[in-house]
Amino acid sequence: MVLPIMMDMPFPKTNTTLYFIFFTVLVLIMTGCSKSTTLQTVFQKQTPYEAYAASLRNAKLLNTALGSKWLGASEEAMLQAQQIVLPYKETGFFAAESPRAAAYQLEAKQGEKLVINLQANTNEPTTLFVDLFSLTPDGTLKHLAFADTATNKLVFEVEEDQTYLLRLQPELLRNVQYTLAITVQPTLAFPVPGRSSRNISSVWGDPRDAGSRRHEGVDIFAPRGTPVIASSAGYISQVNTTLRGGKVVWLTDPGRRHSLYYAHLDEQLVTTGQRVEVGDTIGLVGNTGNAGTTAPHLHFGVYRYGRGAANPYHYLHQPPTKLPNVTANLAHLGEWVRIATKQANIKQLPTSKSVLKSSLPRHTPLQVLSATASWYRVALPDGTQGYIASSITQQVTKPIKQKTLAKPEQLLTEARPNAIAKESLTAGTVIAVLANYNNYSLVRNKKGDMGWLYQPES
């Protein structure tokens, strides 16, 4: 699958060209998997992500350090999924030489529709896997849906008030810059054209009959004779008159396994068994039944098969869908930056009012994973993630100081114990110190190579 290339975005570079070519050849070999693997994929109904992981395993690539890291990145991302508030938009970067996944935690209500769009900027054919999971109160993850790999779009109708996790991960050894946009839409069309959820007066759960029962729907007020439309496609299962509802219509939607209830109509304009499409007129607003003393309105209810009445509000409510512009500097995606102010706060969400995760001193290094509005989503050297205002960070190109090594040192790939040494530095070597974190310094040698030095406090 070839993703659209958007050349107007800055594209971070990698310095691992030969390493990249070597593993790319292995991936190409892997794609010629056996017929048995292909049949297994079909019969097991694997997701695109699962099928790709199986092909890596079949090609023995998961036995390599890089392949193992790619697989582990998925679990690691899910364990520290970033909380987001919808609508949400970010631009981020996945580096080929450092396998990573991104995960997002969000809350969604029954009746809402999540619309997830992904655009990718890449210099070669690449699949970016998009998977949606629900998270139960006991911590169990359930896979719900995956994006269409041809369009990288996922539309999901929410059936339960729950926490959801969205995971993004590219194929192994692929540089990908992406833009993720998530919006919320109502599942159903608003039943009174020209009106919106602002016209709902009596809501779900309001007391009725001196508190002996609760309101199982919403009331939408409009002038008598205003058309009432089918909110979903289906068939008319009942057209009758009752003491409580007056002139009523029931519309059954077999696909969603629910029935829609229209009550207090002035006129019914459909017949039992009639097929209807979204937008077809089924009646006119009135105040028949027990609504004779109130102004004309439509009582609208949603009843799920075997589960009874559901709150219609989120099925109908159109929340704000305007996505914030990404104004943070995208040139730093995938790069290390450092804190430019005396102290800076890492937030749980990209807003100044969000919960504080940590407060860090000047020159703390941060790897920029993505940008949303004027904020960076960053990772500390220990992997901890959060958000920081992009305006209080700076590039690490200009050294904090120059240092001459008094003794031989190892230039490390990561700021952690037992990290792999990428180079042995001799005594007298001059290095540029770019940032400091705990007992480690991010440095650059004269060749321009960056790495970490263990510098315990004396």
Short mmCIF file of C-alpha atoms in Angstrom, two decimals:
data_model
loop_
_atom_site.label_atom_id
_atom_site.label_comp_id
_atom_site.label_asym_id
_atom_site.label_seq_id
_atom_site.Cartn_x
_atom_site.Cartn_y
_atom_site.Cartn_z
CA MET A 1 0.00 0.00 0.00
CA VAL A 2 1.44 3.35 -1.03
CA LEU A 3 0.60 6.22 1.27
CA PRO A 4 0.22 9.77 -0.08
CA ILE A 5 3.46 11.73 -0.12
CA MET A 6 3.10 15.30 1.13
CA MET A 7 6.28 17.07 0.10
CA ASP A 8 5.40 20.33 1.86
CA MET A 9 6.27 18.84 5.28
CA PRO A 10 9.83 18.69 6.68
CA PHE A 11 11.13 15.15 6.64
CA PRO A 12 13.69 14.11 9.29
CA LYS A 13 16.74 12.25 8.07
CA THR A 14 18.44 9.10 9.29
CA ASN A 15 22.16 8.36 9.43
CA THR A 16 21.76 4.59 9.21
CA THR A 17 21.55 4.16 5.45
CA LEU A 18 23.55 0.92 5.16
CA TYR A 19 21.81 -0.58 8.17
CA PHE A 20 18.50 0.41 6.64
CA ILE A 21 19.30 -1.17 3.26
CA PHE A 22 20.42 -4.41 4.91
CA PHE A 23 17.20 -4.90 6.80
CA THR A 24 15.07 -3.67 3.93
CA VAL A 25 16.43 -6.54 1.86
CA LEU A 26 15.41 -8.92 4.64
CA VAL A 27 11.92 -7.44 4.70
CA LEU A 28 11.61 -7.85 0.94
CA ILE A 29 12.61 -11.48 1.30
CA MET A 30 10.07 -11.83 4.10
CA THR A 31 7.21 -10.56 1.95
CA GLY A 32 7.54 -13.61 -0.26
CA CYS A 33 6.00 -15.74 2.48
CA SER A 34 4.78 -19.25 1.91
CA LYS A 35 1.32 -20.22 0.68
CA SER A 36 0.60 -21.87 4.02
CA THR A 37 1.16 -18.56 5.80
CA THR A 38 -1.18 -16.80 3.38
CA LEU A 39 -3.92 -19.40 3.88
CA GLN A 40 -3.43 -19.26 7.63
CA THR A 41 -3.88 -15.50 7.54
CA VAL A 42 -7.14 -15.87 5.60
CA PHE A 43 -8.67 -18.55 7.81
CA GLN A 44 -7.64 -16.90 11.09
CA LYS A 45 -9.03 -13.51 9.96
CA GLN A 46 -5.96 -11.74 11.25
CA THR A 47 -5.80 -7.97 11.43
CA PRO A 48 -3.27 -6.33 9.06
CA TYR A 49 -0.98 -5.78 12.06
CA GLU A 50 -1.22 -9.43 13.15
CA ALA A 51 -0.65 -10.68 9.61
CA TYR A 52 2.45 -8.48 9.28
CA ALA A 53 3.81 -9.63 12.66
CA ALA A 54 3.25 -13.24 11.59
CA SER A 55 5.18 -12.65 8.38
CA LEU A 56 8.07 -11.17 10.37
CA ARG A 57 8.03 -14.19 12.64
CA ASN A 58 7.94 -16.53 9.65
CA ALA A 59 10.99 -14.79 8.20
CA LYS A 60 12.84 -15.07 11.55
CA LEU A 61 13.10 -11.29 11.74
CA LEU A 62 11.56 -11.18 15.19
CA ASN A 63 14.61 -13.08 16.39
CA THR A 64 16.78 -10.07 15.59
CA ALA A 65 17.32 -7.28 18.11
CA LEU A 66 15.56 -4.78 15.87
CA GLY A 67 12.62 -7.09 15.16
CA SER A 68 12.20 -7.91 18.83
CA LYS A 69 12.25 -4.20 19.66
CA TRP A 70 9.55 -3.56 17.03
CA LEU A 71 7.27 -6.14 18.63
CA GLY A 72 7.96 -4.89 22.16
CA ALA A 73 7.29 -1.29 21.14
CA SER A 74 3.59 -2.09 20.71
CA GLU A 75 3.15 -3.31 24.28
CA GLU A 76 5.28 -0.48 25.66
CA ALA A 77 3.16 2.12 23.86
CA MET A 78 -0.09 0.63 25.15
CA LEU A 79 1.20 0.65 28.73
CA GLN A 80 1.92 4.38 28.59
CA ALA A 81 -0.81 5.54 26.21
CA GLN A 82 -1.12 9.32 26.14
CA GLN A 83 -4.43 10.78 27.27
CA ILE A 84 -6.08 13.01 24.68
CA VAL A 85 -9.26 15.08 24.50
CA LEU A 86 -11.24 15.10 21.27
CA PRO A 87 -11.15 16.59 18.72
CA TYR A 88 -7.41 15.97 18.46
CA LYS A 89 -4.75 16.51 15.82
CA GLU A 90 -1.03 15.88 15.86
CA THR A 91 1.89 15.44 13.50
CA GLY A 92 4.55 12.95 14.52
CA PHE A 93 7.51 10.94 13.31
CA PHE A 94 8.58 7.29 13.43
CA ALA A 95 12.30 6.71 12.85
CA ALA A 96 13.41 3.63 10.91
CA GLU A 97 16.42 2.92 13.15
CA SER A 98 14.42 3.11 16.39
CA PRO A 99 11.21 1.01 16.25
CA ARG A 100 8.37 2.69 18.12
CA ALA A 101 4.61 2.72 18.37
CA ALA A 102 2.27 5.44 19.59
CA ALA A 103 -0.88 4.92 21.65
CA TYR A 104 -3.61 7.31 22.70
CA GLN A 105 -6.19 6.96 25.47
CA LEU A 106 -9.56 8.62 24.98
CA GLU A 107 -13.06 8.54 26.43
CA ALA A 108 -16.09 8.04 24.18
CA LYS A 109 -19.83 7.84 24.82
CA GLN A 110 -22.44 5.40 23.55
CA GLY A 111 -23.93 6.77 20.34
CA GLU A 112 -20.85 8.73 19.27
CA LYS A 113 -18.96 7.97 16.09
CA LEU A 114 -15.17 8.19 16.11
CA VAL A 115 -13.70 9.32 12.80
CA ILE A 116 -9.96 8.69 12.61
CA ASN A 117 -7.96 9.93 9.64
CA LEU A 118 -4.27 9.40 9.04
CA GLN A 119 -1.99 10.93 6.44
CA ALA A 120 1.57 9.75 6.04
CA ASN A 121 4.63 11.30 4.48
CA THR A 122 7.13 8.66 3.45
CA ASN A 123 9.70 8.17 0.73
CA GLU A 124 8.77 4.56 0.01
CA PRO A 125 5.71 2.27 0.06
CA THR A 126 4.76 1.86 3.71
CA THR A 127 1.84 0.56 5.74
CA LEU A 128 0.97 2.39 8.92
CA PHE A 129 -1.10 0.10 11.14
CA VAL A 130 -4.02 1.71 12.99
CA ASP A 131 -5.85 -0.37 15.62
CA LEU A 132 -8.58 0.53 18.10
CA PHE A 133 -9.10 -1.25 21.44
CA SER A 134 -11.49 -0.92 24.36
CA LEU A 135 -10.14 -0.91 27.90
CA THR A 136 -12.40 -2.51 30.50
CA PRO A 137 -12.36 -1.46 34.18
CA ASP A 138 -10.37 -4.59 35.06
CA GLY A 139 -7.65 -3.58 32.57
CA THR A 140 -8.55 -6.05 29.82
CA LEU A 141 -7.92 -4.93 26.24
CA LYS A 142 -10.29 -5.95 23.46
CA HIS A 143 -9.47 -5.33 19.81
CA LEU A 144 -12.39 -3.58 18.10
CA ALA A 145 -11.39 -2.29 14.70
CA PHE A 146 -8.53 -1.42 12.37
CA ALA A 147 -8.14 1.20 9.67
CA ASP A 148 -8.67 0.55 6.01
CA THR A 149 -5.08 0.22 4.85
CA ALA A 150 -6.01 1.65 1.44
CA THR A 151 -7.26 4.94 2.87
CA ASN A 152 -5.88 4.91 6.44
CA LYS A 153 -9.32 5.86 7.73
CA LEU A 154 -11.22 4.26 10.59
CA VAL A 155 -14.85 5.01 11.46
CA PHE A 156 -16.18 3.39 14.62
CA GLU A 157 -19.63 3.68 16.20
CA VAL A 158 -19.35 3.58 19.99
CA GLU A 159 -21.71 1.14 21.70
CA GLU A 160 -20.49 1.53 25.29
CA ASP A 161 -19.33 4.41 27.51
CA GLN A 162 -15.75 3.26 27.83
CA THR A 163 -12.08 4.09 27.67
CA TYR A 164 -10.57 3.40 24.26
CA LEU A 165 -6.97 3.01 23.11
CA LEU A 166 -5.76 3.82 19.62
CA ARG A 167 -2.41 2.40 18.48
CA LEU A 168 -0.27 3.51 15.53
CA GLN A 169 2.79 1.63 14.32
CA PRO A 170 4.56 1.51 10.96
CA GLU A 171 6.22 -1.45 9.33
CA LEU A 172 9.71 -2.33 10.46
CA LEU A 173 12.52 -0.11 9.14
CA ARG A 174 10.37 2.69 7.79
CA ASN A 175 10.74 6.43 8.27
CA VAL A 176 7.23 7.85 8.50
CA GLN A 177 5.98 11.32 9.28
CA TYR A 178 2.25 11.24 9.95
CA THR A 179 -0.66 13.52 10.75
CA LEU A 180 -3.40 12.04 12.90
CA ALA A 181 -6.83 13.66 13.18
CA ILE A 182 -9.63 12.33 15.41
CA THR A 183 -13.09 13.87 15.50
CA VAL A 184 -16.43 12.84 16.99
CA GLN A 185 -19.71 12.80 15.10
CA PRO A 186 -23.22 11.65 16.05
CA THR A 187 -24.21 8.19 14.89
CA LEU A 188 -27.73 9.26 13.90
CA ALA A 189 -29.09 12.11 11.79
CA PHE A 190 -30.92 14.72 13.85
CA PRO A 191 -34.64 13.79 13.57
CA VAL A 192 -35.93 17.37 13.20
CA PRO A 193 -34.24 19.17 10.27
CA GLY A 194 -33.05 22.67 11.09
CA ARG A 195 -32.79 21.82 14.77
CA SER A 196 -29.84 20.57 16.85
CA SER A 197 -29.13 19.30 20.35
CA ARG A 198 -29.50 22.93 21.52
CA ASN A 199 -33.23 22.45 20.93
CA ILE A 200 -33.46 19.52 23.33
CA SER A 201 -35.35 20.67 26.41
CA SER A 202 -36.36 17.63 28.41
CA VAL A 203 -33.48 15.18 28.69
CA TRP A 204 -32.89 11.54 29.47
CA GLY A 205 -33.73 10.56 33.04
CA ASP A 206 -36.00 13.49 33.91
CA PRO A 207 -38.73 12.41 36.37
CA ARG A 208 -42.21 11.69 35.02
CA ASP A 209 -45.58 11.01 36.70
CA ALA A 210 -44.52 12.43 40.10
CA GLY A 211 -41.27 10.50 39.97
CA SER A 212 -42.81 7.06 39.38
CA ARG A 213 -40.85 6.69 36.14
CA ARG A 214 -38.00 8.29 34.24
CA HIS A 215 -37.92 9.95 30.84
CA GLU A 216 -36.62 7.37 28.35
CA GLY A 217 -35.66 9.78 25.59
CA VAL A 218 -35.24 13.44 24.71
CA ASP A 219 -37.79 16.07 23.73
CA ILE A 220 -37.03 18.27 20.72
CA PHE A 221 -39.25 21.34 20.50
CA ALA A 222 -40.31 22.73 17.13
CA PRO A 223 -43.45 24.32 15.61
CA ARG A 224 -46.42 22.07 14.93
CA GLY A 225 -46.20 20.49 11.49
CA THR A 226 -42.40 20.58 11.30
CA PRO A 227 -41.21 17.48 9.37
CA VAL A 228 -39.70 14.60 11.32
CA ILE A 229 -37.19 12.42 9.45
CA ALA A 230 -35.71 8.94 9.65
CA SER A 231 -32.48 9.21 11.65
CA SER A 232 -31.16 5.97 10.20
CA ALA A 233 -32.00 3.60 7.39
CA GLY A 234 -34.31 0.70 8.18
CA TYR A 235 -37.95 -0.27 8.07
CA ILE A 236 -41.06 0.96 9.85
CA SER A 237 -42.00 -1.73 12.36
CA GLN A 238 -45.02 -0.01 13.98
CA VAL A 239 -47.39 2.87 13.25
CA ASN A 240 -50.05 3.22 15.95
CA THR A 241 -51.66 5.43 18.58
CA THR A 242 -51.20 5.06 22.35
CA LEU A 243 -52.47 6.95 25.39
CA ARG A 244 -48.98 8.06 26.44
CA GLY A 245 -47.21 8.58 23.11
CA GLY A 246 -50.17 9.65 21.01
CA LYS A 247 -49.41 9.10 17.35
CA VAL A 248 -46.16 7.09 17.31
CA VAL A 249 -43.82 5.52 14.79
CA TRP A 250 -41.20 2.82 15.44
CA LEU A 251 -38.26 2.58 13.03
CA THR A 252 -36.11 -0.54 13.25
CA ASP A 253 -32.44 -0.46 12.20
CA PRO A 254 -31.32 -4.13 11.98
CA GLY A 255 -27.72 -3.20 11.22
CA ARG A 256 -27.25 -1.34 14.49
CA ARG A 257 -29.64 -3.68 16.34
CA HIS A 258 -31.82 -0.92 17.72
CA SER A 259 -35.24 0.68 17.23
CA LEU A 260 -36.01 4.40 17.14
CA TYR A 261 -39.18 5.68 18.79
CA TYR A 262 -40.99 8.81 17.54
CA ALA A 263 -43.89 10.03 19.71
CA HIS A 264 -46.47 12.87 20.03
CA LEU A 265 -46.63 13.22 16.22
CA ASP A 266 -49.31 15.40 14.68
CA GLU A 267 -49.36 13.14 11.61
CA GLN A 268 -47.78 9.80 10.66
CA LEU A 269 -46.63 9.73 7.04
CA VAL A 270 -45.37 6.14 6.75
CA THR A 271 -46.87 2.67 6.91
CA THR A 272 -45.83 -0.50 8.70
CA GLY A 273 -43.23 -2.48 6.75
CA GLN A 274 -42.11 0.51 4.67
CA ARG A 275 -38.40 0.83 3.94
CA VAL A 276 -36.91 4.24 4.71
CA GLU A 277 -33.55 5.92 4.16
CA VAL A 278 -31.89 8.59 6.26
CA GLY A 279 -33.73 11.87 5.69
CA ASP A 280 -37.07 10.40 4.59
CA THR A 281 -40.02 12.20 6.22
CA ILE A 282 -41.92 9.88 8.56
CA GLY A 283 -44.23 12.33 10.33
CA LEU A 284 -44.91 15.85 11.60
CA VAL A 285 -44.21 17.41 15.00
CA GLY A 286 -47.24 17.62 17.30
CA ASN A 287 -48.32 17.16 20.93
CA THR A 288 -50.64 14.16 20.82
CA GLY A 289 -50.99 11.64 23.64
CA ASN A 290 -50.11 12.84 27.16
CA ALA A 291 -48.33 15.92 25.73
CA GLY A 292 -51.56 17.84 25.14
CA THR A 293 -50.69 20.51 27.72
CA THR A 294 -47.15 21.13 26.42
CA ALA A 295 -45.87 22.89 23.33
CA PRO A 296 -45.46 20.78 20.17
CA HIS A 297 -42.35 18.63 20.29
CA LEU A 298 -40.93 15.29 19.23
CA HIS A 299 -40.20 12.68 21.86
CA PHE A 300 -37.28 10.65 20.46
CA GLY A 301 -36.03 7.40 21.97
CA VAL A 302 -33.39 4.76 21.21
CA TYR A 303 -34.02 1.15 22.26
CA ARG A 304 -31.26 -1.43 21.81
CA TYR A 305 -32.14 -5.06 21.16
CA GLY A 306 -32.24 -6.97 24.45
CA ARG A 307 -30.92 -4.01 26.43
CA GLY A 308 -33.76 -1.53 26.57
CA ALA A 309 -33.66 2.24 26.37
CA ALA A 310 -30.43 4.16 25.80
CA ASN A 311 -29.71 7.85 26.23
CA PRO A 312 -30.24 9.36 22.76
CA TYR A 313 -28.23 12.53 23.45
CA HIS A 314 -24.84 11.39 22.16
CA TYR A 315 -26.50 9.66 19.20
CA LEU A 316 -27.68 13.13 18.11
CA HIS A 317 -25.26 15.69 19.56
CA GLN A 318 -22.78 17.29 17.16
CA PRO A 319 -19.72 18.23 19.26
CA PRO A 320 -17.13 20.75 18.07
CA THR A 321 -15.18 19.30 15.15
CA LYS A 322 -12.73 22.13 14.45
CA LEU A 323 -9.25 20.71 14.73
CA PRO A 324 -6.49 22.90 16.17
CA ASN A 325 -3.74 23.94 13.78
CA VAL A 326 -0.32 22.48 14.52
CA THR A 327 1.87 25.56 15.04
CA ALA A 328 4.86 23.95 16.77
CA ASN A 329 8.02 23.71 14.66
CA LEU A 330 7.84 20.38 12.80
CA ALA A 331 11.52 20.52 11.87
CA HIS A 332 12.34 19.06 15.29
CA LEU A 333 10.24 15.89 14.94
CA GLY A 334 12.30 12.87 15.91
CA GLU A 335 15.13 15.07 17.21
CA TRP A 336 16.50 15.85 20.64
CA VAL A 337 15.78 19.29 22.04
CA ARG A 338 16.48 20.70 25.50
CA ILE A 339 14.65 22.88 27.98
CA ALA A 340 15.56 26.52 27.38
CA THR A 341 14.09 28.07 30.55
CA LYS A 342 15.25 27.79 34.17
CA GLN A 343 12.51 25.25 34.79
CA ALA A 344 9.76 23.68 32.68
CA ASN A 345 6.66 21.63 33.34
CA ILE A 346 5.79 18.37 31.62
CA LYS A 347 2.00 18.07 31.40
CA GLN A 348 -0.32 15.10 31.10
CA LEU A 349 -2.35 16.87 28.37
CA PRO A 350 -1.36 19.59 25.89
CA THR A 351 -2.83 22.46 27.91
CA SER A 352 -1.48 24.72 30.64
CA LYS A 353 -4.36 23.66 32.91
CA SER A 354 -3.49 19.97 32.69
CA VAL A 355 -2.13 17.81 35.50
CA LEU A 356 1.59 18.30 36.13
CA LYS A 357 3.65 15.15 35.50
CA SER A 358 7.08 16.55 36.37
CA SER A 359 9.08 19.75 36.64
CA LEU A 360 12.50 19.68 34.98
CA PRO A 361 15.56 21.97 35.05
CA ARG A 362 17.20 23.87 32.21
CA HIS A 363 19.12 21.78 29.65
CA THR A 364 17.12 18.58 30.27
CA PRO A 365 17.06 16.65 26.96
CA LEU A 366 13.72 15.71 25.39
CA GLN A 367 13.06 13.68 22.25
CA VAL A 368 10.25 15.19 20.17
CA LEU A 369 7.78 12.47 19.19
CA SER A 370 4.97 14.63 17.81
CA ALA A 371 3.42 18.07 17.81
CA THR A 372 -0.14 19.16 18.57
CA ALA A 373 -1.17 22.82 18.43
CA SER A 374 1.77 24.66 20.07
CA TRP A 375 2.85 21.67 22.17
CA TYR A 376 5.38 18.88 21.73
CA ARG A 377 4.74 15.34 22.91
CA VAL A 378 8.15 14.35 24.20
CA ALA A 379 9.98 11.43 25.74
CA LEU A 380 12.62 11.75 28.43
CA PRO A 381 15.73 9.56 28.13
CA ASP A 382 14.08 7.04 30.48
CA GLY A 383 11.08 6.75 28.13
CA THR A 384 8.63 8.77 30.24
CA GLN A 385 6.30 10.76 27.98
CA GLY A 386 4.29 13.95 28.34
CA TYR A 387 3.60 17.34 26.77
CA ILE A 388 5.66 20.53 26.89
CA ALA A 389 5.09 23.95 25.34
CA SER A 390 7.29 24.01 22.23
CA SER A 391 8.21 27.65 22.87
CA ILE A 392 10.33 26.77 25.92
CA THR A 393 12.52 24.26 24.10
CA GLN A 394 15.56 24.83 21.91
CA GLN A 395 17.73 22.86 19.52
CA VAL A 396 20.78 21.08 20.86
CA THR A 397 23.02 22.29 18.04
CA LYS A 398 24.79 24.91 20.17
CA PRO A 399 26.80 23.25 22.97
CA ILE A 400 26.32 24.13 26.62
CA LYS A 401 30.07 23.75 27.00
CA GLN A 402 33.12 22.00 25.58
CA LYS A 403 34.73 19.30 27.67
CA THR A 404 38.08 17.56 27.45
CA LEU A 405 37.96 13.98 28.74
CA ALA A 406 40.35 13.32 31.58
CA LYS A 407 40.17 9.58 31.06
CA PRO A 408 38.84 7.09 28.47
CA GLU A 409 35.04 7.03 28.19
CA GLN A 410 32.39 5.03 26.33
CA LEU A 411 30.01 6.90 24.03
CA LEU A 412 26.69 5.16 24.75
CA THR A 413 23.61 4.70 22.56
CA GLU A 414 21.21 5.39 25.43
CA ALA A 415 21.17 7.13 28.81
CA ARG A 416 20.79 4.00 30.91
CA PRO A 417 22.89 1.39 32.69
CA ASN A 418 24.21 -1.40 30.45
CA ALA A 419 23.58 0.65 27.32
CA ILE A 420 25.54 -0.39 24.21
CA ALA A 421 28.72 1.54 23.55
CA LYS A 422 28.89 2.99 20.04
CA GLU A 423 32.43 4.32 20.34
CA SER A 424 35.40 4.32 22.73
CA LEU A 425 36.71 7.81 23.43
CA THR A 426 40.29 8.31 24.52
CA ALA A 427 41.57 10.65 27.22
CA GLY A 428 42.07 14.14 25.83
CA THR A 429 39.10 13.86 23.41
CA VAL A 430 37.16 17.12 23.18
CA ILE A 431 33.40 16.69 23.14
CA ALA A 432 30.50 19.15 23.05
CA VAL A 433 28.03 18.79 25.92
CA LEU A 434 24.49 19.38 24.58
CA ALA A 435 22.19 18.46 27.49
CA ASN A 436 22.20 16.84 30.92
CA TYR A 437 19.93 14.24 32.46
CA ASN A 438 20.54 12.72 35.89
CA ASN A 439 24.04 11.22 35.65
CA TYR A 440 24.20 11.31 31.86
CA SER A 441 25.19 13.96 29.33
CA LEU A 442 24.07 14.10 25.71
CA VAL A 443 27.26 14.89 23.77
CA ARG A 444 28.60 15.27 20.25
CA ASN A 445 32.11 14.38 19.12
CA LYS A 446 34.15 16.15 16.46
CA LYS A 447 32.75 13.86 13.75
CA GLY A 448 29.25 15.04 14.60
CA ASP A 449 28.13 11.75 16.17
CA MET A 450 25.80 12.11 19.15
CA GLY A 451 25.63 9.81 22.13
CA TRP A 452 25.57 9.66 25.90
CA LEU A 453 28.34 9.85 28.50
CA TYR A 454 27.88 8.51 32.00
CA GLN A 455 28.90 11.38 34.24
CA PRO A 456 28.20 10.48 37.89
CA GLU A 457 28.22 13.33 40.37
CA SER A 458 31.40 13.44 42.42
#
